[in-house]
PDB file of C-alpha atoms and ligand atoms in Angstrom:
ATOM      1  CA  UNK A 301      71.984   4.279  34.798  1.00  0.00           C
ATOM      2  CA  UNK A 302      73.149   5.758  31.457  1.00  0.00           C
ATOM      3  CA  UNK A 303      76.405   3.461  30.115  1.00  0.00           C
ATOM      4  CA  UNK A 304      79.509   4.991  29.969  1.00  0.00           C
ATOM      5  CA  UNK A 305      80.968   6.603  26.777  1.00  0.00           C
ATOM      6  CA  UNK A 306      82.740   3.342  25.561  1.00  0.00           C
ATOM      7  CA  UNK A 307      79.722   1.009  26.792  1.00  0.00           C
ATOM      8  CA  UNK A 308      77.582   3.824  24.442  1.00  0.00           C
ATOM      9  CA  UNK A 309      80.241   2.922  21.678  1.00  0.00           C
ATOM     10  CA  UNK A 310      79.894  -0.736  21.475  1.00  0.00           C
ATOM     11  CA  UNK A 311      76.261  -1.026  22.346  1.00  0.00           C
ATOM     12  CA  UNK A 312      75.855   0.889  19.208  1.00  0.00           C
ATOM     13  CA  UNK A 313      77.897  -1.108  17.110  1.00  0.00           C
ATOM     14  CA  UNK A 314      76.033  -4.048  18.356  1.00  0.00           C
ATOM     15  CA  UNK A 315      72.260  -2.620  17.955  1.00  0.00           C
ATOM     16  CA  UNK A 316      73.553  -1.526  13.985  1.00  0.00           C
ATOM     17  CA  UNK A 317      74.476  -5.721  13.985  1.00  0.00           C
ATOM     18  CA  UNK A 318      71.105  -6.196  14.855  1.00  0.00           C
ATOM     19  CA  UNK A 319      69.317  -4.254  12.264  1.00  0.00           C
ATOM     20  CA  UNK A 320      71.745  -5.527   9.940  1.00  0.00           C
ATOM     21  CA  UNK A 321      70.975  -8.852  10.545  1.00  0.00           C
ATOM     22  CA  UNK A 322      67.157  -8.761  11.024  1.00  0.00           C
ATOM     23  CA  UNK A 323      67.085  -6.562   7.700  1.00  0.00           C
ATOM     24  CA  UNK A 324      68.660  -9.469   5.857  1.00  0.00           C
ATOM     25  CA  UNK A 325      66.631 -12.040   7.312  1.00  0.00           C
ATOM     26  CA  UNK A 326      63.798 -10.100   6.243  1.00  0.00           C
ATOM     27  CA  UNK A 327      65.448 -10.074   2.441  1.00  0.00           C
ATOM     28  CA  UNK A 328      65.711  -6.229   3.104  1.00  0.00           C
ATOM     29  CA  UNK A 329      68.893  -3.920   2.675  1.00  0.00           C
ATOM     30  CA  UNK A 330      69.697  -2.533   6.078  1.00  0.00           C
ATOM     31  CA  UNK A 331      70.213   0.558   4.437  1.00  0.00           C
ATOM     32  CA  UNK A 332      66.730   1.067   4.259  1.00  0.00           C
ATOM     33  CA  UNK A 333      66.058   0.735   8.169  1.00  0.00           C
ATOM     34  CA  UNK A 334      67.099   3.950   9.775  1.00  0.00           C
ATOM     35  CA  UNK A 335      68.248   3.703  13.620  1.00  0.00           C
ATOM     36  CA  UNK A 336      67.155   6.715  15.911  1.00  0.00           C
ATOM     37  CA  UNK A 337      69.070   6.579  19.116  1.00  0.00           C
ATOM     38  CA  UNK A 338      65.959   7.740  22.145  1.00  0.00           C
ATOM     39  CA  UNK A 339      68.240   9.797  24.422  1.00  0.00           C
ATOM     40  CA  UNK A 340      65.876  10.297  26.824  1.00  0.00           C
ATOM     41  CA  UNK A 341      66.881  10.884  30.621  1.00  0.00           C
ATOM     42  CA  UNK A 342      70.224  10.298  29.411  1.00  0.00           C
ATOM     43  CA  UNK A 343      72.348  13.319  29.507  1.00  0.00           C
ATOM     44  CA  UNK A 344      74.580  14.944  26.241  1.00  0.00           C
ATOM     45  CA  UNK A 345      77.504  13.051  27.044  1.00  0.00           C
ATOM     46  CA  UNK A 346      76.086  10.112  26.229  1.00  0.00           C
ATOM     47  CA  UNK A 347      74.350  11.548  22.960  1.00  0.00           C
ATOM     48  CA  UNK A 348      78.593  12.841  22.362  1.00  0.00           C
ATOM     49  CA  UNK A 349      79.649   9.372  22.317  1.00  0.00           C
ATOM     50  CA  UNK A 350      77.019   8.267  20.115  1.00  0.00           C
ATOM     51  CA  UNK A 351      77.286  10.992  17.551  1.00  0.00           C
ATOM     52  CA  UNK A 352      81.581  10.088  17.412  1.00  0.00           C
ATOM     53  CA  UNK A 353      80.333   6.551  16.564  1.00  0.00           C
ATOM     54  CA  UNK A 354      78.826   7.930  13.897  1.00  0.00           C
ATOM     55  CA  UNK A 355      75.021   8.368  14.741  1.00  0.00           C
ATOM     56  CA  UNK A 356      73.180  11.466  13.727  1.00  0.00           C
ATOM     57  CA  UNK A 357      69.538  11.247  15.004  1.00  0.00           C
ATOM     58  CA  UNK A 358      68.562  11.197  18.398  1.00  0.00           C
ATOM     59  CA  UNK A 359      65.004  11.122  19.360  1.00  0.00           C
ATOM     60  CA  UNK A 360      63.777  13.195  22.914  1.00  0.00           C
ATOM     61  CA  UNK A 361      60.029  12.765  24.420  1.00  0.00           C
ATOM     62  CA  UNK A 362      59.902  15.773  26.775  1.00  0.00           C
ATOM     63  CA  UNK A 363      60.286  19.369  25.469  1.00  0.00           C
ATOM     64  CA  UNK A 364      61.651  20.781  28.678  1.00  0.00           C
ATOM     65  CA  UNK A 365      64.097  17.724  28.488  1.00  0.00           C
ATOM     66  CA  UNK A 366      65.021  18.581  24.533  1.00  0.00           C
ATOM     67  CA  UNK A 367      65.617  22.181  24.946  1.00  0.00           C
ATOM     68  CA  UNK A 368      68.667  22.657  27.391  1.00  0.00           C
ATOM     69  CA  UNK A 369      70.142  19.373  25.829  1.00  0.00           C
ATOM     70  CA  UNK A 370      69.764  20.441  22.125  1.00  0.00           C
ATOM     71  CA  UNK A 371      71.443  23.740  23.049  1.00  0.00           C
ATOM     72  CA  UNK A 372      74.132  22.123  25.097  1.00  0.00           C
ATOM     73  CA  UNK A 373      74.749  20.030  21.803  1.00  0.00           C
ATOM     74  CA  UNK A 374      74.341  22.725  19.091  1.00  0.00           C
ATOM     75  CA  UNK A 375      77.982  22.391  18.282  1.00  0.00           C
ATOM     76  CA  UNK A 376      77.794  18.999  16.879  1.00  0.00           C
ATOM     77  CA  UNK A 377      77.180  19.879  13.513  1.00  0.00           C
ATOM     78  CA  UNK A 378      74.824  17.397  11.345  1.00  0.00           C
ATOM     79  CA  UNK A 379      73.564  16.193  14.119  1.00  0.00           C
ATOM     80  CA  UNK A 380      69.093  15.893  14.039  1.00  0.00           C
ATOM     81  CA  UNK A 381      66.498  15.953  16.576  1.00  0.00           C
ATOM     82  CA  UNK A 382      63.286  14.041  16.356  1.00  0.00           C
ATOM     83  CA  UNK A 383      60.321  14.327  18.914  1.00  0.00           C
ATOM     84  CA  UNK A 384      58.734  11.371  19.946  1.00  0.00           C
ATOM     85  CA  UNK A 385      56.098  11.767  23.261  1.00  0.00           C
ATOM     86  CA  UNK A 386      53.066  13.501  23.480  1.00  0.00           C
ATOM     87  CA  UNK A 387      53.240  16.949  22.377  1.00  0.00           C
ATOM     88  CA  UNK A 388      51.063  19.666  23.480  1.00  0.00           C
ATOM     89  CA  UNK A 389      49.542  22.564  21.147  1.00  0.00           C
ATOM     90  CA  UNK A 390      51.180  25.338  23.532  1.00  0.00           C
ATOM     91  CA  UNK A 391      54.794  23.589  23.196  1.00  0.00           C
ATOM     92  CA  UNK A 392      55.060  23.357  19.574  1.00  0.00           C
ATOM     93  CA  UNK A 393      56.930  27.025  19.135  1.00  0.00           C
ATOM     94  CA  UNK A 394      59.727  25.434  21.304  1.00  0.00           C
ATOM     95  CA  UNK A 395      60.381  21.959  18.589  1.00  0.00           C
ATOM     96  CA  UNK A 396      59.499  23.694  15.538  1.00  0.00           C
ATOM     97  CA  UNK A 397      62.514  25.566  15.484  1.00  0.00           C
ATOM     98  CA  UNK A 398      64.444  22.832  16.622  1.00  0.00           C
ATOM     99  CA  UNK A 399      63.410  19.078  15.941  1.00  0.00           C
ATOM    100  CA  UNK A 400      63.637  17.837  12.655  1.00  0.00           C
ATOM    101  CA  UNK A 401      60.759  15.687  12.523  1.00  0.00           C
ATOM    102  CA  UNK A 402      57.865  15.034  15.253  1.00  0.00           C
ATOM    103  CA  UNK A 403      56.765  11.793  14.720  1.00  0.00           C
ATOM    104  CA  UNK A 404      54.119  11.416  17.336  1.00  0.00           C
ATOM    105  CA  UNK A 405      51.801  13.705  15.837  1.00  0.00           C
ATOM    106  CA  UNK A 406      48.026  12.683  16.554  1.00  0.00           C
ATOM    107  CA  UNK A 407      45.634  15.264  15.782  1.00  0.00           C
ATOM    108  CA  UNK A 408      44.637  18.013  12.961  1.00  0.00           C
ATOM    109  CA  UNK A 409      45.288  20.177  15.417  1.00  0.00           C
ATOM    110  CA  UNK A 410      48.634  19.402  16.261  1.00  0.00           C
ATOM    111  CA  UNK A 411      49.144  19.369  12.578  1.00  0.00           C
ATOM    112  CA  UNK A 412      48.159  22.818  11.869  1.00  0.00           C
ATOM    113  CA  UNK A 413      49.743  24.490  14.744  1.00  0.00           C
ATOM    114  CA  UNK A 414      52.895  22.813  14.166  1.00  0.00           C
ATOM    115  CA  UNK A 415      52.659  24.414  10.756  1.00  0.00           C
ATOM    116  CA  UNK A 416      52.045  27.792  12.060  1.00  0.00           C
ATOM    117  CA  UNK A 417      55.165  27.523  14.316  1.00  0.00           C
ATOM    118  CA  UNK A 418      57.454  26.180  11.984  1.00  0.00           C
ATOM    119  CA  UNK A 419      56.244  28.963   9.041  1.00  0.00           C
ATOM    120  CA  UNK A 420      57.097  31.388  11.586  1.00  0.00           C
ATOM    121  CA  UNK A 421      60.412  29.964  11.885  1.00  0.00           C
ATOM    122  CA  UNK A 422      60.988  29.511   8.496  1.00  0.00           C
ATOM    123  CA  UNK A 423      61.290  25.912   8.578  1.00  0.00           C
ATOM    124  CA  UNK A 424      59.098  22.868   7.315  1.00  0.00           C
ATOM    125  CA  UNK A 425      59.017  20.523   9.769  1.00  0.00           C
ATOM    126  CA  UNK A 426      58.549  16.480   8.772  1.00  0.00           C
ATOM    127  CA  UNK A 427      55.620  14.708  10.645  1.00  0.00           C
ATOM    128  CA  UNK A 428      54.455  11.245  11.331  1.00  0.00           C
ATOM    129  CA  UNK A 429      51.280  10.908  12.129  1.00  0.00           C
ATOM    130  CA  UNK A 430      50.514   8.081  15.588  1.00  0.00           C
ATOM    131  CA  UNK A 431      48.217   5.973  14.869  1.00  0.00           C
ATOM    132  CA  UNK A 432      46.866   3.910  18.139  1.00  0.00           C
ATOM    133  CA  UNK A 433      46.413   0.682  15.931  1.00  0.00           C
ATOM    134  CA  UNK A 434      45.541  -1.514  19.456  1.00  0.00           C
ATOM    135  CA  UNK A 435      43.118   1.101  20.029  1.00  0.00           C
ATOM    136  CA  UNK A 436      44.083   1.085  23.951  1.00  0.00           C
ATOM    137  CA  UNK A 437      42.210   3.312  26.617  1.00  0.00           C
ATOM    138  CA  UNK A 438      44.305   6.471  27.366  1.00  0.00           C
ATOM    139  CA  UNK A 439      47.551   5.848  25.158  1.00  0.00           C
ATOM    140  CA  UNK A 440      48.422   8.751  22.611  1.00  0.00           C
ATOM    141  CA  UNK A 441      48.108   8.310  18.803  1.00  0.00           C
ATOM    142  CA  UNK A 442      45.041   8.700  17.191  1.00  0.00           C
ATOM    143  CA  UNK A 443      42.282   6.115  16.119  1.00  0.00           C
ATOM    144  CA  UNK A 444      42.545   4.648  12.916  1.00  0.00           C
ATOM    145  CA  UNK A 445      38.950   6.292  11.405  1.00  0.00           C
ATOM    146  CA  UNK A 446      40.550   9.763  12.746  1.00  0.00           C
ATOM    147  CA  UNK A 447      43.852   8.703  10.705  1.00  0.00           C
ATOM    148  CA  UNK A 448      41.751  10.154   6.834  1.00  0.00           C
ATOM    149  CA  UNK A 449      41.082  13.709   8.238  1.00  0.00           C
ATOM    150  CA  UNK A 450      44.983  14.180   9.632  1.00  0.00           C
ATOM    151  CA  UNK A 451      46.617  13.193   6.409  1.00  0.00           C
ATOM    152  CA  UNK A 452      44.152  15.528   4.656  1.00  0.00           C
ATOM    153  CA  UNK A 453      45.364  18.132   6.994  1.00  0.00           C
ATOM    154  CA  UNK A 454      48.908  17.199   7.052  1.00  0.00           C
ATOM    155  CA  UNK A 455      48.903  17.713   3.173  1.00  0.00           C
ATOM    156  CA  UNK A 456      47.686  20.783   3.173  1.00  0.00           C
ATOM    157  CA  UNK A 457      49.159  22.468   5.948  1.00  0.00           C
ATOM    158  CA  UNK A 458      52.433  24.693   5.124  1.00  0.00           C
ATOM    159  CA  UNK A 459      55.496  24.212   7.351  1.00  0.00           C
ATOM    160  CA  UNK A 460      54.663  20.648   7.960  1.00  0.00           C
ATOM    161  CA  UNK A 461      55.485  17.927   5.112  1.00  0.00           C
ATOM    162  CA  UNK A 462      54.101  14.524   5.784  1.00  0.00           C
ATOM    163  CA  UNK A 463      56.477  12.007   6.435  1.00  0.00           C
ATOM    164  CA  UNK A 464      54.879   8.644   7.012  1.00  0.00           C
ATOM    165  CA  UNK A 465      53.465   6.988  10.257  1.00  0.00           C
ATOM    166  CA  UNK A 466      54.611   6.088  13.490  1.00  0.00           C
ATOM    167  CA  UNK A 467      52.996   3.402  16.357  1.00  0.00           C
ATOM    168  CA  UNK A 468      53.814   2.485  19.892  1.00  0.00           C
ATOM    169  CA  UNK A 469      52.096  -1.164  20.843  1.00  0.00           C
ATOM    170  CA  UNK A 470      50.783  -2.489  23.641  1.00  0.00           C
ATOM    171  CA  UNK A 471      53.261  -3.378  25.982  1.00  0.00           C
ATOM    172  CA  UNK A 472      54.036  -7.136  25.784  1.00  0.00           C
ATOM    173  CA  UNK A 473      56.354 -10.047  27.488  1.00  0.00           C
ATOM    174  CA  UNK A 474      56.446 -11.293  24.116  1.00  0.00           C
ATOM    175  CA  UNK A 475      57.709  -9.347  21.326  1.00  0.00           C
ATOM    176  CA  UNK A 476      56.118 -11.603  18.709  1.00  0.00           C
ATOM    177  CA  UNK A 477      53.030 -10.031  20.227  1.00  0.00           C
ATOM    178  CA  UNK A 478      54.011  -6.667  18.420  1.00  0.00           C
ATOM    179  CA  UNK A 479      54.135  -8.278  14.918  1.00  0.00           C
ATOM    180  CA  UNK A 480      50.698  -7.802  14.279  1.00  0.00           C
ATOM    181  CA  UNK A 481      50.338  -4.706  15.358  1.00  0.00           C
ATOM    182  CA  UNK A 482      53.680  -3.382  13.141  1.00  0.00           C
ATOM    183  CA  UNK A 483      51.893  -5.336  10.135  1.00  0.00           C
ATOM    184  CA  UNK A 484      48.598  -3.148  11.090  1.00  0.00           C
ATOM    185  CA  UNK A 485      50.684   0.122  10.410  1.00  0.00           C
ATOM    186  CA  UNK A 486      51.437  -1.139   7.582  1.00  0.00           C
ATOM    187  CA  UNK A 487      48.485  -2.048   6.220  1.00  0.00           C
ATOM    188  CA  UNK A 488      47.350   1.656   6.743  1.00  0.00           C
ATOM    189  CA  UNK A 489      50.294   3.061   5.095  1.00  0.00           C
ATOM    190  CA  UNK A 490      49.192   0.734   2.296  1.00  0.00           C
ATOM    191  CA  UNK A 491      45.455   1.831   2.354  1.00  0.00           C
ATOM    192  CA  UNK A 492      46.576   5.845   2.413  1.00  0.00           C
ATOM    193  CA  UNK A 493      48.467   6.122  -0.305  1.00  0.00           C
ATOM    194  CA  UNK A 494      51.375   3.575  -0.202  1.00  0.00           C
ATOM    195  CA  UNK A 495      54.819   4.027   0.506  1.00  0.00           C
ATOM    196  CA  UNK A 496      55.395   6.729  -2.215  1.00  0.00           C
ATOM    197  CA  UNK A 497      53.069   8.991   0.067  1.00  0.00           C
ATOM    198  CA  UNK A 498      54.116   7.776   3.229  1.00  0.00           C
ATOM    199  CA  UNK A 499      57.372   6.663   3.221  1.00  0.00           C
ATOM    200  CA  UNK A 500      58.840   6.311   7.021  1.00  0.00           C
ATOM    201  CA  UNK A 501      57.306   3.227   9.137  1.00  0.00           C
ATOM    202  CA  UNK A 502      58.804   4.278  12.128  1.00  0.00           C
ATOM    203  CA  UNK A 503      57.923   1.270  14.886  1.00  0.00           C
ATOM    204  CA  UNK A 504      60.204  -1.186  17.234  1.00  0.00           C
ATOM    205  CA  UNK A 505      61.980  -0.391  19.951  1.00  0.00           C
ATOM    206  CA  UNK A 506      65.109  -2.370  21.687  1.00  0.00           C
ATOM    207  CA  UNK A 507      62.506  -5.029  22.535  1.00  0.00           C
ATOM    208  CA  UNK A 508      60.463  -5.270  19.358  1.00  0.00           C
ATOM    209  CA  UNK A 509      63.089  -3.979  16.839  1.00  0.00           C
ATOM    210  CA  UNK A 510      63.621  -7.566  15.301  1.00  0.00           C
ATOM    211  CA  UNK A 511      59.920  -7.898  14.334  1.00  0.00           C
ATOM    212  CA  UNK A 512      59.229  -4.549  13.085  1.00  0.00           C
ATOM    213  CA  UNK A 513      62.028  -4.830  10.185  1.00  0.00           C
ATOM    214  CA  UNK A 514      60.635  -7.649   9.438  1.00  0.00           C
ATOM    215  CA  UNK A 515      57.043  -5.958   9.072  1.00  0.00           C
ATOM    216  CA  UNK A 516      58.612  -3.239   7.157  1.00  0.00           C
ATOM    217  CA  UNK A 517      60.000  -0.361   9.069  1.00  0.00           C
ATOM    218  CA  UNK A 518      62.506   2.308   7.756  1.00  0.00           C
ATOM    219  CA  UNK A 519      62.928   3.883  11.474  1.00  0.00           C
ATOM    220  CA  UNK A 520      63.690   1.809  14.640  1.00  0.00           C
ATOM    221  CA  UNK A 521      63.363   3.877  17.524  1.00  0.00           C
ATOM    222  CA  UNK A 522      66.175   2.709  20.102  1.00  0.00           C
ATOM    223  CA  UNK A 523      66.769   3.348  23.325  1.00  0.00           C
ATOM    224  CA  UNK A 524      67.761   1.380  26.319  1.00  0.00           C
ATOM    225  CA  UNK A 525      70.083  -0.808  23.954  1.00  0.00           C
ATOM    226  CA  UNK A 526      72.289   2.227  23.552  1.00  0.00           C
ATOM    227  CA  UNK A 527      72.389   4.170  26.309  1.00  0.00           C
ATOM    228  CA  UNK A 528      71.447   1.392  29.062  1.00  0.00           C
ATOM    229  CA  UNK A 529      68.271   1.069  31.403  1.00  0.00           C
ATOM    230  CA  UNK A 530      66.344   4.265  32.188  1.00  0.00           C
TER     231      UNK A 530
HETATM  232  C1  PLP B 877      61.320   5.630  25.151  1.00  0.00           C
HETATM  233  C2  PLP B 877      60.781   5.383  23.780  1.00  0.00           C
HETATM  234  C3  PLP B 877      61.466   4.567  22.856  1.00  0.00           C
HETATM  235  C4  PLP B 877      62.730   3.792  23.191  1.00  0.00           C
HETATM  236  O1  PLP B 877      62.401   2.684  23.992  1.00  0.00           O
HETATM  237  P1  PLP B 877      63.506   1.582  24.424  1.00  0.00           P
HETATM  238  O2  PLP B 877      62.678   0.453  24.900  1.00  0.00           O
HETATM  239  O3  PLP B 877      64.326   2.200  25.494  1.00  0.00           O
HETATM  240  O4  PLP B 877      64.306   1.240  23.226  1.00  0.00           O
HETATM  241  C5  PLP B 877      60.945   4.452  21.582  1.00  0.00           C
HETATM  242  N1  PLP B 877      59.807   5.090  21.223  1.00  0.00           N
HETATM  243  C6  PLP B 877      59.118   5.875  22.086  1.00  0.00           C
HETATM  244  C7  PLP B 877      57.875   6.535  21.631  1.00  0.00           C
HETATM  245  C8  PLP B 877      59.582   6.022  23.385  1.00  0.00           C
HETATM  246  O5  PLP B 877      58.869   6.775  24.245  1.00  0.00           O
END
């Protein structure tokens, strides 16, 4: 059940605590750890209270979800969408006029038709590019040999600039679980080009956030710690 507007409030301003204080225990400035608030299945009153605390980016996995709430929220000014599920080839005209970045971007495919889209629009949109590091059965991202041809792509594809990498591990009881696989996104980032390339590590979620400042991301991707249980 989504939290009410001043539960939103002071979940936020606890969740910012956190990355604050897992930032520093990593000898990181939290300034460098961006929070996106995952408003997904919650509805734009709850995104309202979160952008009056403050909060600016807001991250949607369902286009048909993103659409009516983006335009019932187009007069909060400043305020940027990111797409974060599984995007298909025939729904990309509906972000790329509208999201910011799409960070769940898996394929050269994807890559170039996002492009197309966003040219039209006149935009550029940012991507990150999934990577399924665990290499699980049936989970989106792509495999880490298909990772080369997709940054090749994503550089050389206009309306799309290349924004860094994303992951979503295995699920796990135990977030330390995670660790490794947030220090195996990082070791790509490190083998393709380095953080001057690729800077965004977006990875952690309310369960996992702790360990994946710690293993070096600049985006936490937040949900159920804001806006409650889904
Ligand atoms: C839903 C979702 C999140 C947020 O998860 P919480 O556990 O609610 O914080 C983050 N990333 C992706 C890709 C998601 O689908």
């Amino acid at each position: 059940m989504t939290a009410t507007a001043e539960a939103v409030r002071s979940a936020l301003d606890a969740v910012r605590a956190r990355i604050d204080a897992a930032a520093r225990r990593a000898g990181r400035d939290p300034a460098t750890v961006a929070l996106l608030a995952v408003s997904k299945t919650h509805g734009p009153e709850a995104v309202r209270a979160a952008y009056a605390r403050g909060q600016r980016d807001f991250g949607e996995n369902y286009v048909q979800e993103l659409v009516p709430k983006a335009a019932a929220l187009a007069d909060l000014t400043g305020l940027r969408w990111h797409f974060i599920g599984h995007l298909q080839t025939n729904k990309c005209r509906d972000v790329a006029g509208l999201v910011a970045t799409v960070q769940s971007v898996d394929s050269e495919r994807l890559v170039r038709e996002l492009g197309r889209r966003a040219a039209a629009a006149g935009r550029t949109v940012g991507i990150l590019i999934q990577v399924n590091v665990a290499r699980e059965a049936q989970k989106s991202g792509c495999e880490v040999e298909a990772l080369p041809a997709i940054l090749a792509a994503a550089r050389e594809t206009p309306g799309v600039a290349l924004r860094g990498l994303m992951t979503v591990p295995p699920a796990a009881d135990d977030a330390g679980e995670s660790r490794r696989w947030f220090d195996a996104l990082r070791a790509l980032r490190d083998e393709h080009g380095g953080a001057a390339l690729l800077p965004e590590l977006s990875m952690g979620m309310t369960h996992d956030m702790d360990e994946a400042i710690a293993a070096g991301a600049t985006v936490v991707r937040v949900g159920t710690a804001i806006f409650g249980a889904r």
